Amino acid sequence: MRTFIEKLCDRYKVSETDVQSLLNCMEEVHFKKRDLIVREGTKNCNLYFIKTGIWRAYYHKDGVDTTIWFASDGEAAFSVWGYVDNAYSLINIEVMCDSVAYCISRTALNQLFASSIGLANLGLRLMDHQFLQQENWLISSGSPRAKERYLTLIKETPELLQYVPLKHIASYLWITPQSLSRIRADIARTGT
């Protein structure tokens, strides 16, 4: 639990006291591999902090799943549409391995934000983090070297290789699974 709180404090630049206040109002929930936390076309206004596990967000279009983000220990996960606008989600959020998370409804969270400047700032940082994550994903898709994008992703989140099928990593990198296999083979052969 200590490492989880430290990750939250570090990632979202919030005090341990504020994190503890938030966690005291959240419910611990358990998910199994392949559970859908959010299903495209439904509403889910909850905010989740992942205690253990890896989740991915993706959309389905023309028979193809495109992964737009991964989240792991100490990260927030939510449908922006449900969280911000109480609207139907345009994405799915899927559990990649058995996971434990903390959950809070948007209504309860807004009451907490109104009660504490520190927690209100956490809400702003959550949205800032979401915007940065999306822009990084969009910008990296234009990067000329898929190998560089892959190496950066694995350096930042090495546990993805253990729990996430390569086809989902490939879609996140905007390449085919075959291209990813060639990149991995090249890395294994050359060491870089």
GROMACS .gro file of C-alpha atoms in nm:
model
  192
    1MET     CA    1   0.000   0.000   0.000
    2ARG     CA    2   0.285   0.239   0.081
    3THR     CA    3   0.436   0.216  -0.268
    4PHE     CA    4   0.094   0.274  -0.424
    5ILE     CA    5   0.044   0.596  -0.224
    6GLU     CA    6   0.395   0.715  -0.309
    7LYS     CA    7   0.328   0.657  -0.679
    8LEU     CA    8   0.006   0.858  -0.660
    9CYS     CA    9   0.177   1.143  -0.474
   10ASP     CA   10   0.465   1.149  -0.720
   11ARG     CA   11   0.262   1.114  -1.040
   12TYR     CA   12  -0.005   1.372  -0.955
   13LYS     CA   13   0.201   1.601  -0.727
   14VAL     CA   14  -0.040   1.575  -0.437
   15SER     CA   15   0.024   1.539  -0.064
   16GLU     CA   16   0.006   1.205   0.112
   17THR     CA   17  -0.262   1.351   0.341
   18ASP     CA   18  -0.483   1.438   0.042
   19VAL     CA   19  -0.428   1.096  -0.115
   20GLN     CA   20  -0.523   0.927   0.212
   21SER     CA   21  -0.836   1.146   0.240
   22LEU     CA   22  -0.934   1.043  -0.111
   23LEU     CA   23  -0.866   0.673  -0.055
   24ASN     CA   24  -1.074   0.680   0.265
   25CYS     CA   25  -1.376   0.774   0.049
   26MET     CA   26  -1.310   0.515  -0.221
   27GLU     CA   27  -1.417   0.154  -0.248
   28GLU     CA   28  -1.163  -0.119  -0.320
   29VAL     CA   29  -1.277  -0.325  -0.619
   30HIS     CA   30  -1.133  -0.640  -0.776
   31PHE     CA   31  -1.137  -0.723  -1.146
   32LYS     CA   32  -1.048  -1.031  -1.346
   33LYS     CA   33  -0.843  -1.041  -1.663
   34ARG     CA   34  -1.052  -0.930  -1.965
   35ASP     CA   35  -1.321  -0.755  -1.755
   36LEU     CA   36  -1.453  -0.444  -1.926
   37ILE     CA   37  -1.457  -0.155  -1.680
   38VAL     CA   38  -1.609   0.078  -1.938
   39ARG     CA   39  -1.795  -0.042  -2.245
   40GLU     CA   40  -1.824   0.178  -2.552
   41GLY     CA   41  -2.178   0.320  -2.575
   42THR     CA   42  -2.245   0.304  -2.201
   43LYS     CA   43  -2.203   0.554  -1.920
   44ASN     CA   44  -1.945   0.514  -1.646
   45CYS     CA   45  -1.878   0.825  -1.439
   46ASN     CA   46  -1.642   0.657  -1.193
   47LEU     CA   47  -1.279   0.740  -1.133
   48TYR     CA   48  -1.045   0.448  -1.064
   49PHE     CA   49  -0.695   0.440  -0.921
   50ILE     CA   50  -0.519   0.118  -1.009
   51LYS     CA   51  -0.356  -0.039  -0.705
   52THR     CA   52  -0.227  -0.341  -0.898
   53GLY     CA   53  -0.267  -0.443  -1.259
   54ILE     CA   54  -0.263  -0.307  -1.611
   55TRP     CA   55  -0.560  -0.166  -1.802
   56ARG     CA   56  -0.592  -0.051  -2.159
   57ALA     CA   57  -0.830   0.184  -2.334
   58TYR     CA   58  -0.925   0.122  -2.694
   59TYR     CA   59  -1.186   0.198  -2.953
   60HIS     CA   60  -1.328  -0.038  -3.209
   61LYS     CA   61  -1.372   0.082  -3.568
   62ASP     CA   62  -1.413  -0.110  -3.892
   63GLY     CA   63  -1.341  -0.439  -3.718
   64VAL     CA   64  -1.012  -0.316  -3.568
   65ASP     CA   65  -0.926  -0.238  -3.205
   66THR     CA   66  -0.695   0.060  -3.163
   67THR     CA   67  -0.532   0.099  -2.822
   68ILE     CA   68  -0.505   0.460  -2.705
   69TRP     CA   69  -0.354   0.420  -2.359
   70PHE     CA   70  -0.230   0.183  -2.095
   71ALA     CA   71  -0.255   0.247  -1.720
   72SER     CA   72  -0.085   0.057  -1.439
   73ASP     CA   73  -0.011   0.072  -1.066
   74GLY     CA   74  -0.060   0.418  -0.920
   75GLU     CA   75  -0.240   0.563  -1.222
   76ALA     CA   76  -0.591   0.694  -1.267
   77ALA     CA   77  -0.822   0.542  -1.525
   78PHE     CA   78  -1.160   0.669  -1.638
   79SER     CA   79  -1.377   0.744  -1.938
   80VAL     CA   80  -1.333   1.114  -2.009
   81TRP     CA   81  -1.685   1.129  -2.156
   82GLY     CA   82  -1.847   0.986  -1.845
   83TYR     CA   83  -1.625   1.165  -1.597
   84VAL     CA   84  -1.643   1.510  -1.756
   85ASP     CA   85  -1.984   1.514  -1.918
   86ASN     CA   86  -2.183   1.214  -1.784
   87ALA     CA   87  -2.202   1.107  -2.148
   88TYR     CA   88  -2.178   0.774  -2.326
   89SER     CA   89  -1.822   0.654  -2.366
   90LEU     CA   90  -1.656   0.630  -2.706
   91ILE     CA   91  -1.394   0.387  -2.572
   92ASN     CA   92  -1.365   0.057  -2.387
   93ILE     CA   93  -1.144   0.011  -2.082
   94GLU     CA   94  -1.029  -0.348  -2.040
   95VAL     CA   95  -0.838  -0.522  -1.761
   96MET     CA   96  -0.524  -0.695  -1.893
   97CYS     CA   97  -0.456  -0.901  -1.578
   98ASP     CA   98  -0.629  -0.959  -1.246
   99SER     CA   99  -0.639  -0.617  -1.082
  100VAL     CA  100  -0.728  -0.426  -0.769
  101ALA     CA  101  -0.839  -0.065  -0.790
  102TYR     CA  102  -1.001   0.205  -0.583
  103CYS     CA  103  -1.326   0.347  -0.719
  104ILE     CA  104  -1.523   0.664  -0.652
  105SER     CA  105  -1.827   0.807  -0.825
  106ARG     CA  106  -1.812   1.144  -0.996
  107THR     CA  107  -2.071   1.282  -0.751
  108ALA     CA  108  -1.873   1.177  -0.443
  109LEU     CA  109  -1.551   1.300  -0.601
  110ASN     CA  110  -1.700   1.644  -0.673
  111GLN     CA  111  -1.807   1.669  -0.308
  112LEU     CA  112  -1.448   1.593  -0.204
  113PHE     CA  113  -1.311   1.849  -0.450
  114ALA     CA  114  -1.542   2.111  -0.297
  115SER     CA  115  -1.413   2.029   0.051
  116SER     CA  116  -1.039   2.057  -0.011
  117ILE     CA  117  -0.815   2.275  -0.225
  118GLY     CA  118  -0.554   1.996  -0.233
  119LEU     CA  119  -0.808   1.747  -0.366
  120ALA     CA  120  -0.947   2.001  -0.612
  121ASN     CA  121  -0.593   2.046  -0.742
  122LEU     CA  122  -0.568   1.669  -0.777
  123GLY     CA  123  -0.873   1.685  -1.006
  124LEU     CA  124  -0.696   1.942  -1.222
  125ARG     CA  125  -0.380   1.731  -1.234
  126LEU     CA  126  -0.580   1.425  -1.337
  127MET     CA  127  -0.716   1.610  -1.638
  128ASP     CA  128  -0.375   1.761  -1.715
  129HIS     CA  129  -0.224   1.411  -1.708
  130GLN     CA  130  -0.500   1.280  -1.938
  131PHE     CA  131  -0.441   1.561  -2.189
  132LEU     CA  132  -0.064   1.505  -2.189
  133GLN     CA  133  -0.107   1.132  -2.233
  134GLN     CA  134  -0.338   1.180  -2.532
  135GLU     CA  135  -0.114   1.438  -2.698
  136ASN     CA  136   0.193   1.220  -2.649
  137TRP     CA  137   0.008   0.931  -2.810
  138LEU     CA  138  -0.097   1.146  -3.106
  139ILE     CA  139   0.248   1.298  -3.152
  140SER     CA  140   0.432   0.968  -3.119
  141SER     CA  141   0.213   0.821  -3.391
  142GLY     CA  142   0.390   1.055  -3.631
  143SER     CA  143   0.735   0.953  -3.512
  144PRO     CA  144   0.934   0.811  -3.801
  145ARG     CA  145   1.079   0.526  -3.598
  146ALA     CA  146   0.842   0.270  -3.452
  147LYS     CA  147   1.142   0.104  -3.288
  148GLU     CA  148   1.209   0.420  -3.085
  149ARG     CA  149   0.844   0.438  -2.977
  150TYR     CA  150   0.853   0.071  -2.873
  151LEU     CA  151   1.176   0.110  -2.673
  152THR     CA  152   1.038   0.417  -2.494
  153LEU     CA  153   0.712   0.239  -2.408
  154ILE     CA  154   0.889  -0.068  -2.272
  155LYS     CA  155   1.136   0.145  -2.075
  156GLU     CA  156   0.847   0.337  -1.913
  157THR     CA  157   0.622   0.033  -1.856
  158PRO     CA  158   0.820  -0.291  -1.883
  159GLU     CA  159   0.540  -0.499  -1.728
  160LEU     CA  160   0.333  -0.453  -2.044
  161LEU     CA  161   0.527  -0.737  -2.207
  162GLN     CA  162   0.420  -0.971  -1.930
  163TYR     CA  163   0.046  -0.898  -1.941
  164VAL     CA  164  -0.050  -0.734  -2.270
  165PRO     CA  165  -0.077  -0.922  -2.600
  166LEU     CA  166   0.163  -0.786  -2.862
  167LYS     CA  167  -0.126  -0.703  -3.097
  168HIS     CA  168  -0.248  -0.441  -2.844
  169ILE     CA  169   0.100  -0.295  -2.804
  170ALA     CA  170   0.132  -0.282  -3.184
  171SER     CA  171  -0.199  -0.096  -3.220
  172TYR     CA  172  -0.089   0.154  -2.955
  173LEU     CA  173   0.232   0.212  -3.154
  174TRP     CA  174   0.033   0.251  -3.479
  175ILE     CA  175   0.202  -0.047  -3.643
  176THR     CA  176   0.102  -0.399  -3.740
  177PRO     CA  177   0.179  -0.696  -3.516
  178GLN     CA  178   0.412  -0.823  -3.790
  179SER     CA  179   0.610  -0.498  -3.782
  180LEU     CA  180   0.637  -0.523  -3.405
  181SER     CA  181   0.765  -0.881  -3.436
  182ARG     CA  182   1.035  -0.761  -3.677
  183ILE     CA  183   1.133  -0.480  -3.438
  184ARG     CA  184   1.156  -0.723  -3.146
  185ALA     CA  185   1.362  -0.968  -3.355
  186ASP     CA  186   1.597  -0.685  -3.456
  187ILE     CA  187   1.637  -0.580  -3.093
  188ALA     CA  188   1.708  -0.938  -2.988
  189ARG     CA  189   1.963  -0.977  -3.268
  190THR     CA  190   2.144  -0.645  -3.223
  191GLY     CA  191   2.083  -0.577  -2.856
  192THR     CA  192   1.942  -0.229  -2.934
   0.00000   0.00000   0.00000
